């Protein structure tokens, strides 16, 4: 919730004073993302008190760090955000690739576009953004974005879209088969028309999608795979869809913001998190894959077979989308404002 | 002569000191919590946006231009665009409707409470304030749960057989309006109550004795006494509801923006701080205009009696 972030910002400013006792680690991350047993294990092993502060979106996190909120040793950031923070000199170069546990990082997540060679960041969790339908209500072919943009009668008026300009526009661009990070006003006009047509069938724009799906307010909703699994736990008829048009992939990473009070503790934590056993705790708790080799055998066995984490054969590869240019960001913003006008 | 001056001067100094000392906390609070933040917003509204949030220290009026015009992407020319004006208008309109509805509910409520016995009055006032012990965010979400399709209200309506499909009570302007009224109602009830409380009902009897009609009695006797309460209540409802953020965000399902939400997105997703600052200045100006207009109106009316 937005208000939540305002309260948290206020709280963080209140405690972002320079005096910290030795043996503290301040983590800034999404809510319900840090396993309590992991925190306890780290505290016990290194005699460090861990403090977790949460944000509700990357925008909140960036805005707050930019506004000068210091005092964090570890920040969790998505792939385009790491790219941005490196380019803006907001992160400490901590040479993750030289850490002992780096050998455990899956080769797939080493030379990534946002931090090639992993000098600044380590994998935390990765997943996909697609959508979920209630199979008890929605009939017919569900493996297409048409469920959201050309909905059958039973879906009309019961769609939830995320309240996130990039996620919504990306999924619309994919349905229209137009290039991502689009700078073409003509293309973006088509996106706006599509979204405005869809709006009459949209119940709400809400990134907290689990509640509306479980309560039955929405029968089709954009979703993140791990959180989708939690929703399915509460309502077994919910199905996470890998549409034939493709879907977005993302990775959240651990990094150290400039001016971190205790860089050594931060490095210790990052190395600790590249240990398969510890990375597995994140997956078990947050229900996302982690990018650390050998973690599979420590992860809750029900995740191994979960369709949200193991897409069926023939599923298109997730598409990772970097930061878009200022021109397309402006166009996106204009589309978003007109849509919600 | 010198002795006298020495005798007098400490008194003068201490008087001046006392004056400054007494003034200082108020000036300090106003400077730190009002003048300084508004000054920052004012300065930021005339800067250029940095790429992903923050500002570049170059003078620019683009933030204000953007409210009325949008730049064509091909040739950069300015074209009139009503998008943001519509949002501003919607905020003013919703706030005005909310104020009127609050008035309609509060006048009988306040009258009722003011005419109770001295013993039961505090209980009624207490009951008015009870819901406000709970955080506004929680109350707003609770209201959403009551209003939505499978909520108790719709279930009850469907059980009566009046309709077979749920009524669209949530995620629309109706829900936003209801949320605003619910949020700000006591700010209207309490000032009106205190106005009614001071009202001498013998005046009304006197008016009727002198053959005043109900209409005349209301406009000549009741309304003038009520006026300060009406004005205070209206301002206390109108001003927070025009910038309201939670009701449109939660009860509106994020489908329609009000100015508070538009400002919020400028500092989060859209990364355009100067535009957000410019919008805040516009909102501040609208609020000030309403305040001054109300103040002048009441001053004029007051001299009439």
XYZ file of C-alpha atoms in Angstrom:
646
model
C 0.000 0.000 0.000
C 1.109 3.497 -0.740
C 0.446 4.870 2.722
C 2.542 2.112 4.091
C 5.511 3.361 2.138
C 4.944 6.880 3.375
C 4.928 5.661 6.957
C 8.016 3.581 6.346
C 9.801 6.509 4.753
C 9.056 8.599 7.805
C 10.194 5.834 10.100
C 13.387 5.288 8.150
C 14.258 8.961 8.162
C 13.741 8.900 11.904
C 16.267 6.178 12.455
C 18.669 6.988 9.662
C 20.970 8.747 12.115
C 24.722 8.149 11.805
C 25.372 6.460 15.156
C 25.210 2.684 14.759
C 26.552 0.104 17.143
C 29.074 -2.321 15.699
C 27.562 -5.606 14.658
C 24.457 -4.306 12.895
C 23.178 -5.060 9.419
C 20.464 -2.923 7.878
C 18.562 -4.502 4.986
C 16.178 -2.575 2.757
C 13.884 -4.885 0.807
C 10.327 -5.795 -0.209
C 7.904 -6.898 2.509
C 7.482 -10.650 3.155
C 10.691 -11.342 1.257
C 13.218 -12.055 4.014
C 12.833 -15.426 5.778
C 12.875 -14.925 9.573
C 14.764 -18.213 10.060
C 17.437 -16.977 7.653
C 17.818 -13.766 9.654
C 18.121 -15.783 12.874
C 20.716 -18.063 11.323
C 22.862 -15.170 10.111
C 22.568 -13.360 13.452
C 23.694 -16.464 15.292
C 26.572 -17.299 12.950
C 28.121 -13.817 12.836
C 26.865 -12.161 16.021
C 25.285 -9.385 13.981
C 21.907 -7.850 14.682
C 19.864 -7.760 11.464
C 17.319 -4.985 10.916
C 14.906 -5.315 8.004
C 13.134 -2.272 6.590
C 10.693 -2.683 3.721
C 9.452 -0.785 0.657
C 6.469 -1.472 -1.589
C 8.020 -0.704 -4.965
C 11.327 -0.041 -6.695
C 10.188 3.537 -7.221
C 9.785 4.041 -3.489
C 13.197 2.545 -2.861
C 14.906 4.702 -5.499
C 13.092 7.848 -4.413
C 14.100 7.294 -0.818
C 17.754 6.502 -1.471
C 17.880 9.489 -3.792
C 16.329 11.705 -1.139
C 19.392 10.882 0.952
C 18.147 8.117 3.240
C 21.373 6.502 4.377
C 21.992 3.810 6.877
C 21.309 0.748 4.736
C 24.005 -1.883 4.295
C 22.064 -4.060 1.876
C 19.463 -3.087 -0.669
C 17.383 -5.507 -2.757
C 16.843 -4.193 -6.291
C 15.439 -5.505 -9.564
C 17.529 -5.983 -12.700
C 16.874 -2.626 -14.443
C 17.263 -0.850 -11.112
C 20.690 -2.355 -10.493
C 21.691 -1.215 -13.988
C 20.445 2.271 -13.191
C 22.035 2.464 -9.747
C 25.409 1.378 -11.125
C 25.241 3.983 -13.890
C 24.318 6.660 -11.345
C 27.120 5.664 -8.989
C 24.709 4.726 -6.208
C 26.287 1.343 -5.388
C 29.554 0.244 -3.799
C 31.787 -1.899 -6.010
C 32.169 -4.939 -3.774
C 33.594 -7.483 -6.272
C 30.999 -10.172 -5.679
C 32.811 -12.328 -8.284
C 35.830 -12.559 -5.973
C 33.853 -13.859 -2.996
C 34.374 -17.510 -1.975
C 30.762 -18.560 -2.542
C 30.582 -16.984 -6.016
C 31.348 -20.447 -7.471
C 27.775 -21.385 -6.555
C 26.184 -18.726 -8.767
C 24.556 -20.344 -11.782
C 26.450 -19.387 -14.980
C 23.154 -18.119 -16.373
C 23.145 -15.308 -13.788
C 26.804 -14.218 -14.084
C 27.164 -12.129 -17.239
C 23.815 -10.417 -16.916
C 22.967 -7.169 -18.700
C 22.547 -5.246 -15.451
C 25.893 -6.181 -13.899
C 28.103 -8.084 -16.302
C 30.654 -10.153 -14.385
C 28.875 -9.430 -11.082
C 31.039 -6.692 -9.558
C 28.230 -5.018 -7.654
C 25.405 -7.454 -7.072
C 24.516 -11.040 -6.212
C 21.314 -12.959 -7.066
C 18.560 -12.968 -4.437
C 15.551 -14.380 -6.283
C 14.159 -14.418 -9.781
C 10.770 -15.001 -11.283
C 8.298 -13.957 -13.908
C 5.390 -11.565 -14.363
C 2.437 -13.009 -16.208
C -1.179 -13.544 -15.186
C -3.426 -15.894 -13.282
C -6.947 -17.114 -13.982
C -9.545 -18.907 -11.904
C -9.972 -22.121 -13.889
C -13.244 -22.835 -12.101
C -14.774 -19.820 -13.831
C -12.761 -19.181 -16.986
C -13.290 -21.716 -19.754
C -11.680 -22.091 -23.168
C -8.078 -21.403 -24.210
C -6.378 -19.562 -21.374
C -2.804 -19.660 -22.689
C -3.072 -16.290 -24.362
C -3.042 -12.624 -23.339
C -6.405 -12.470 -25.106
C -7.927 -13.516 -21.758
C -6.976 -10.044 -20.492
C -7.354 -7.930 -23.628
C -10.183 -9.633 -25.525
C -11.861 -11.303 -22.568
C -14.617 -13.910 -22.735
C -17.922 -12.927 -21.123
C -17.127 -14.547 -17.769
C -13.938 -12.469 -17.403
C -15.420 -9.100 -18.384
C -15.565 -6.777 -15.390
C -13.501 -9.156 -13.283
C -9.958 -8.333 -14.397
C -7.294 -6.982 -12.078
C -4.241 -5.311 -13.588
C -1.143 -4.374 -11.608
C -0.837 -0.721 -10.728
C 2.524 -0.486 -12.397
C 3.055 1.546 -15.533
C 5.904 -0.598 -16.894
C 4.361 -4.009 -16.219
C 1.003 -2.999 -17.718
C 2.487 -1.373 -20.814
C 4.886 -4.274 -21.369
C 2.082 -6.809 -21.308
C 0.050 -4.630 -23.704
C 3.029 -4.235 -26.061
C 3.440 -7.997 -26.046
C -0.217 -8.573 -26.926
C 0.094 -6.093 -29.817
C 3.424 -7.617 -30.847
C 5.171 -4.232 -30.658
C 8.775 -3.627 -29.541
C 9.433 -3.102 -25.832
C 10.919 0.216 -24.600
C 8.907 1.731 -27.386
C 9.673 5.304 -28.498
C 7.205 5.388 -31.360
C 4.185 7.634 -30.552
C 2.058 5.759 -33.114
C 2.730 2.453 -31.370
C 2.027 3.953 -27.973
C -1.261 5.337 -29.280
C -2.272 1.763 -30.117
C -1.266 0.709 -26.602
C -3.420 3.470 -25.111
C -6.399 2.465 -27.283
C -6.003 -1.157 -26.223
C -5.786 -0.286 -22.534
C -8.672 2.181 -22.715
C -10.860 -0.449 -24.358
C -9.798 -2.939 -21.718
C -10.508 -0.519 -18.855
C -14.288 -1.060 -19.057
C -13.669 -4.709 -18.142
C -11.081 -3.966 -15.452
C -12.259 -4.196 -11.863
C -9.200 -2.616 -10.307
C -5.572 -1.665 -10.845
C -3.930 -3.242 -7.824
C -0.489 -4.805 -7.485
C -1.652 -6.711 -4.408
C -3.360 -9.311 -6.606
C -3.648 -12.290 -4.263
C -6.532 -10.941 -2.201
C -8.862 -10.056 -5.135
C -8.169 -13.428 -6.802
C -8.724 -15.470 -3.651
C -11.888 -13.562 -2.709
C -13.244 -14.018 -6.247
C -13.451 -10.272 -6.947
C -11.185 -10.922 -9.914
C -11.101 -14.080 -12.012
C -8.120 -12.990 -14.138
C -5.259 -10.914 -12.810
C -1.669 -10.030 -13.632
C 0.605 -11.917 -11.233
C 4.148 -12.708 -10.131
C 4.858 -16.420 -10.139
C 5.930 -16.892 -6.506
C 3.091 -14.869 -5.053
C 0.782 -16.658 -7.493
C 1.756 -19.918 -5.818
C 0.757 -18.494 -2.463
C -2.590 -17.500 -4.005
C -3.056 -21.068 -5.339
C -2.396 -22.404 -1.818
C -5.460 -20.484 -0.706
C -7.565 -21.216 -3.803
C -6.544 -24.343 -5.730
C -8.551 -23.461 -8.849
C -6.169 -20.570 -9.622
C -3.773 -21.249 -12.508
C -0.620 -19.296 -13.353
C -0.542 -18.873 -17.126
C 2.496 -18.860 -19.429
C 0.889 -17.163 -22.438
C 2.065 -18.016 -25.942
C 2.866 -14.314 -26.557
C 5.583 -14.519 -23.874
C 6.047 -12.984 -20.422
C 8.449 -10.833 -18.431
C 11.317 -12.232 -16.373
C 13.033 -10.363 -13.562
C 15.722 -10.869 -10.981
C 16.038 -9.193 -7.610
C 19.628 -8.738 -6.491
C 21.561 -7.920 -3.339
C 23.749 -4.833 -3.528
C 25.418 -2.356 -1.185
C 24.299 1.282 -1.451
C 26.941 4.033 -1.360
C 27.567 5.215 2.165
C 26.593 1.909 3.786
C 27.549 2.064 7.482
C 29.093 -1.405 7.565
C 30.363 -2.641 4.207
C 32.152 -5.617 5.790
C 28.944 -6.959 7.324
C 27.195 -6.386 4.016
C 29.849 -8.401 2.164
C 29.632 -11.164 4.768
C 25.868 -11.303 4.235
C 26.145 -11.392 0.434
C 28.690 -14.219 0.562
C 26.433 -16.002 3.081
C 23.496 -15.703 0.676
C 25.404 -17.387 -2.157
C 25.575 -20.520 -0.028
C 23.033 -22.981 -1.548
C 21.534 -23.897 1.805
C 20.812 -20.259 2.634
C 19.578 -19.335 -0.843
C 17.179 -22.282 -0.554
C 15.611 -20.677 2.527
C 14.657 -17.654 0.410
C 12.991 -19.876 -2.189
C 11.129 -21.883 0.421
C 9.866 -18.716 2.067
C 9.199 -16.362 -0.849
C 8.435 -19.101 -3.436
C 10.801 -17.772 -6.074
C 13.788 -19.428 -7.738
C 17.156 -18.191 -6.504
C 19.922 -18.593 -9.097
C 22.299 -20.511 -6.795
C 23.486 -23.938 -7.974
C 22.914 -26.823 -5.593
C 20.131 -25.078 -3.683
C 17.485 -27.395 -5.161
C 18.057 -30.164 -2.652
C 17.462 -27.821 0.290
C 14.295 -26.206 -1.100
C 10.849 -27.246 0.094
C 10.050 -30.248 -2.175
C 6.622 -28.933 -3.158
C 8.337 -26.062 -4.997
C 10.126 -28.462 -7.335
C 6.862 -29.564 -8.905
C 5.026 -26.245 -8.649
C 3.887 -25.089 -12.107
C 4.552 -21.488 -11.050
C 8.278 -22.233 -10.750
C 8.675 -24.991 -13.328
C 7.078 -23.927 -16.604
C 5.931 -26.757 -18.899
C 8.152 -27.745 -21.831
C 7.776 -25.470 -24.841
C 7.121 -22.365 -22.746
C 8.834 -19.301 -24.251
C 11.877 -18.044 -22.289
C 11.166 -15.142 -19.921
C 12.036 -11.767 -21.396
C 14.222 -9.502 -19.255
C 13.554 -5.858 -19.994
C 16.231 -3.242 -19.252
C 15.644 0.445 -18.479
C 13.941 2.317 -21.256
C 15.072 5.671 -22.671
C 13.711 8.952 -21.260
C 11.696 9.363 -24.468
C 9.840 6.104 -23.967
C 9.515 6.671 -20.202
C 7.750 9.960 -20.986
C 5.476 8.286 -23.516
C 4.656 5.527 -21.024
C 3.829 8.090 -18.394
C 1.534 9.948 -20.770
C -0.292 6.734 -21.685
C -0.657 5.860 -17.997
C -2.037 9.295 -17.057
C -4.504 9.259 -19.942
C -5.572 5.733 -19.044
C -6.294 6.593 -15.418
C -7.765 9.963 -16.243
C 19.986 59.957 35.616
C 22.310 57.055 34.986
C 20.952 55.242 37.993
C 17.474 55.681 36.653
C 18.480 54.397 33.219
C 20.112 51.395 34.820
C 16.971 50.767 36.782
C 14.742 50.964 33.755
C 16.857 49.180 31.191
C 16.740 45.668 32.656
C 12.972 45.884 32.655
C 12.933 46.910 29.007
C 15.339 44.198 27.976
C 13.441 41.542 29.807
C 10.193 42.698 28.236
C 11.733 42.509 24.793
C 13.257 39.155 25.689
C 9.952 37.889 26.923
C 8.321 39.025 23.697
C 10.900 37.285 21.503
C 10.968 34.273 23.789
C 7.239 33.837 23.562
C 7.206 34.365 19.826
C 10.102 32.050 19.058
C 8.383 28.632 19.362
C 5.532 29.678 17.076
C 7.872 31.247 14.515
C 10.134 28.212 14.721
C 7.312 25.760 14.146
C 5.914 27.780 11.242
C 9.357 28.154 9.672
C 10.394 24.526 10.008
C 7.092 22.842 9.224
C 5.466 25.280 6.849
C 7.637 27.950 5.261
C 10.690 25.762 4.630
C 8.834 22.827 3.015
C 6.686 25.119 0.875
C 9.827 27.001 -0.177
C 11.483 23.733 -1.221
C 8.408 22.693 -3.204
C 8.284 26.158 -4.786
C 11.953 26.045 -5.843
C 11.710 22.456 -7.137
C 8.676 23.345 -9.229
C 10.903 25.633 -11.329
C 13.669 23.092 -12.000
C 14.198 20.411 -14.619
C 13.548 16.750 -13.828
C 16.551 14.430 -13.554
C 16.270 11.236 -15.521
C 15.033 8.865 -12.835
C 13.760 11.152 -10.109
C 15.488 14.098 -8.479
C 16.072 17.476 -10.089
C 18.601 19.202 -12.329
C 19.373 22.741 -11.168
C 18.292 24.573 -14.299
C 15.444 27.073 -14.301
C 12.394 25.802 -16.150
C 8.656 26.474 -16.221
C 7.987 23.162 -17.972
C 6.358 21.777 -14.812
C 3.650 24.440 -14.971
C 3.327 24.326 -18.760
C 2.767 20.591 -18.550
C -0.430 21.114 -16.565
C -2.094 22.786 -19.539
C -0.041 21.696 -22.520
C 1.712 18.629 -23.783
C 4.733 18.630 -26.038
C 4.384 16.977 -29.390
C 6.985 14.255 -29.611
C 7.877 14.886 -33.235
C 8.379 18.652 -33.381
C 8.246 19.617 -29.682
C 5.450 22.141 -30.206
C 3.008 22.829 -27.368
C -0.544 21.591 -27.678
C -3.376 22.226 -25.265
C -4.271 19.156 -23.237
C -7.069 18.932 -20.691
C -5.892 15.673 -19.098
C -4.545 17.216 -15.912
C -7.246 19.871 -15.704
C -9.815 17.068 -15.710
C -8.042 15.484 -12.744
C -7.888 18.807 -10.892
C -11.558 19.458 -11.670
C -12.505 15.966 -10.488
C -10.708 16.605 -7.188
C -12.475 19.937 -6.628
C -15.812 18.428 -7.665
C -15.478 15.361 -5.411
C -14.393 17.570 -2.503
C -17.340 19.934 -3.069
C -19.854 17.064 -3.257
C -18.302 15.586 -0.140
C -18.632 18.910 1.707
C -22.299 19.286 0.734
C -23.115 15.695 1.734
C -21.297 16.136 5.044
C -23.328 19.299 5.651
C -26.600 17.522 4.915
C -25.771 14.720 7.308
C -24.164 16.879 9.974
C -26.798 19.595 10.427
C -29.484 17.206 11.747
C -26.886 15.141 13.615
C -25.371 18.163 15.339
C -28.830 19.564 16.080
C -29.863 16.252 17.578
C -26.817 16.056 19.823
C -27.045 19.714 20.886
C -30.673 19.271 21.965
C -29.987 16.215 24.161
C -29.780 16.550 27.916
C -26.488 17.635 29.489
C -26.040 14.106 30.785
C -26.301 12.281 27.434
C -24.497 14.857 25.239
C -20.993 13.599 26.064
C -22.067 10.053 25.185
C -23.218 11.097 21.708
C -20.026 13.079 21.107
C -18.046 10.104 22.315
C -19.881 7.833 19.853
C -19.050 10.204 16.989
C -15.343 9.946 17.763
C -15.149 6.193 18.427
C -14.546 5.073 14.797
C -11.668 7.533 14.573
C -9.617 5.655 17.082
C -8.828 3.277 14.249
C -6.283 4.241 11.610
C -7.746 5.767 8.438
C -6.015 3.223 6.197
C -7.617 0.327 8.035
C -11.046 1.953 8.015
C -10.771 2.602 4.276
C -9.832 -1.005 3.512
C -12.624 -2.181 5.826
C -15.077 -0.032 3.884
C -13.861 -1.653 0.655
C -14.519 -5.101 2.120
C -18.064 -4.056 3.010
C -18.782 -2.552 -0.412
C -17.279 -5.087 -2.765
C -19.146 -7.679 -4.806
C -18.987 -10.499 -2.278
C -19.144 -8.125 0.691
C -21.918 -8.231 3.297
C -23.792 -5.264 1.811
C -24.139 -6.807 -1.641
C -24.934 -10.194 -0.145
C -27.727 -8.619 1.897
C -29.141 -6.766 -1.105
C -29.079 -9.925 -3.217
C -30.778 -11.885 -0.449
C -33.745 -9.514 -0.569
C -34.139 -10.522 -4.209
C -34.006 -6.955 -5.532
C -31.146 -7.873 -7.807
C -29.459 -11.092 -8.855
C -26.022 -9.656 -9.689
C -24.006 -7.552 -7.238
C -24.432 -3.780 -7.447
C -21.311 -1.854 -8.524
C -20.625 -0.315 -5.119
C -16.830 -0.550 -5.112
C -14.012 0.618 -7.400
C -15.834 3.663 -8.764
C -16.566 7.333 -8.065
C -19.440 6.402 -5.764
C -17.076 4.447 -3.529
C -14.550 7.307 -3.528
C -17.281 9.805 -2.559
C -18.593 7.570 0.192
C -15.051 7.056 1.494
C -14.441 10.810 1.592
C -17.698 11.513 3.434
C -16.975 8.725 5.889
C -13.426 9.966 6.488
C -14.227 13.597 7.140
C -17.749 13.622 8.600
C -16.751 14.366 12.232
C -14.849 17.454 11.092
C -18.258 18.814 10.100
C -20.334 17.440 12.972
C -18.158 18.801 15.762
C -17.945 22.491 14.706
C -21.673 22.481 13.907
C -22.417 20.931 17.267
C -20.470 23.614 19.084
C -22.361 26.267 17.096
C -25.739 24.711 17.917
C -24.733 24.337 21.525
C -24.264 28.068 21.892
C -27.597 28.735 20.222
C -30.193 30.237 22.514
C -33.443 28.507 21.554
C -35.447 31.279 23.206
C -34.479 33.420 20.201
C -36.379 31.030 17.996
C -39.442 31.197 20.260
C -39.227 34.975 20.164
C -39.068 34.898 16.372
C -42.183 32.729 16.159
C -43.939 34.974 18.653
C -43.230 37.842 16.288
C -44.865 35.915 13.441
C -41.673 34.915 11.661
C -42.244 32.018 9.241
C -40.063 28.927 9.634
C -38.101 30.060 6.593
C -37.465 33.532 7.924
C -36.616 32.160 11.363
C -34.074 29.816 9.850
C -32.381 32.369 7.614
C -32.513 35.351 9.996
C -32.000 33.658 13.347
C -30.481 30.184 13.033
C -28.170 30.609 10.060
C -26.257 33.672 11.315
C -25.500 31.893 14.575
C -24.502 28.777 12.699
C -22.302 30.543 10.168
C -18.915 30.243 11.932
C -19.522 26.534 12.520
C -20.631 26.021 8.923
C -17.565 27.767 7.556
C -15.136 26.030 9.873
C -16.711 22.621 9.153
C -16.780 23.158 5.396
C -13.117 24.137 5.326
C -12.131 21.235 7.556
C -13.890 18.841 5.163
C -13.119 20.467 1.826
C -9.385 21.004 2.266
C -8.340 17.477 3.280
C -10.704 15.828 0.792
C -9.397 17.795 -2.210
C -5.917 16.381 -1.660
C -7.167 12.989 -0.519
C -5.010 10.049 -1.507
C -6.317 6.924 0.197
C -9.972 6.892 -0.887
C -9.274 7.112 -4.649
C -6.349 4.732 -4.261
C -8.183 1.974 -2.389
C -11.919 2.498 -2.922
C -11.490 3.719 -6.506
C -9.344 0.695 -7.318
C -6.764 3.045 -8.807
C -8.985 3.543 -11.843
C -9.433 7.284 -11.491
C -6.772 9.654 -10.289
C -7.368 12.589 -8.011
C -4.775 15.320 -7.666
C -3.192 13.684 -4.601
C -2.618 10.469 -6.527
C -1.306 12.373 -9.551
C 1.234 14.144 -7.330
C 2.164 10.808 -5.734
C 2.896 9.163 -9.092
C 5.172 12.060 -10.059
C 7.483 11.158 -7.193
C 7.255 7.412 -7.731
C 6.616 5.881 -11.158
C 6.830 8.903 -13.389
C 10.063 10.326 -12.024
C 9.080 13.931 -12.597
C 9.630 15.776 -9.342
C 9.326 19.333 -10.744
C 5.939 18.497 -12.259
C 4.819 16.983 -8.947
C 6.041 20.114 -7.164
C 4.217 22.356 -9.659
C 0.998 20.369 -9.109
C 1.446 20.744 -5.346
C 1.779 24.503 -5.756
C -1.415 24.561 -7.851
C -3.249 22.540 -5.194
C -1.961 24.917 -2.522
C -3.159 27.892 -4.579
C -6.631 26.422 -5.076
C -6.868 25.746 -1.347
C -5.753 29.292 -0.516
C -8.257 30.808 -2.933
C -11.078 28.844 -1.299
C -9.846 29.873 2.162
C -9.610 33.564 1.293
C -12.966 33.527 -0.468
C -14.607 31.914 2.561
C -12.873 34.276 4.979
C -13.921 37.369 3.022
C -17.477 36.118 2.644
C -17.822 35.500 6.341
C -16.253 38.857 7.180
C -18.719 40.630 4.892
C -21.698 38.762 6.343
C -20.591 39.403 9.871
C -20.569 43.163 9.384
C -24.188 42.892 8.215
C -25.317 42.001 11.722
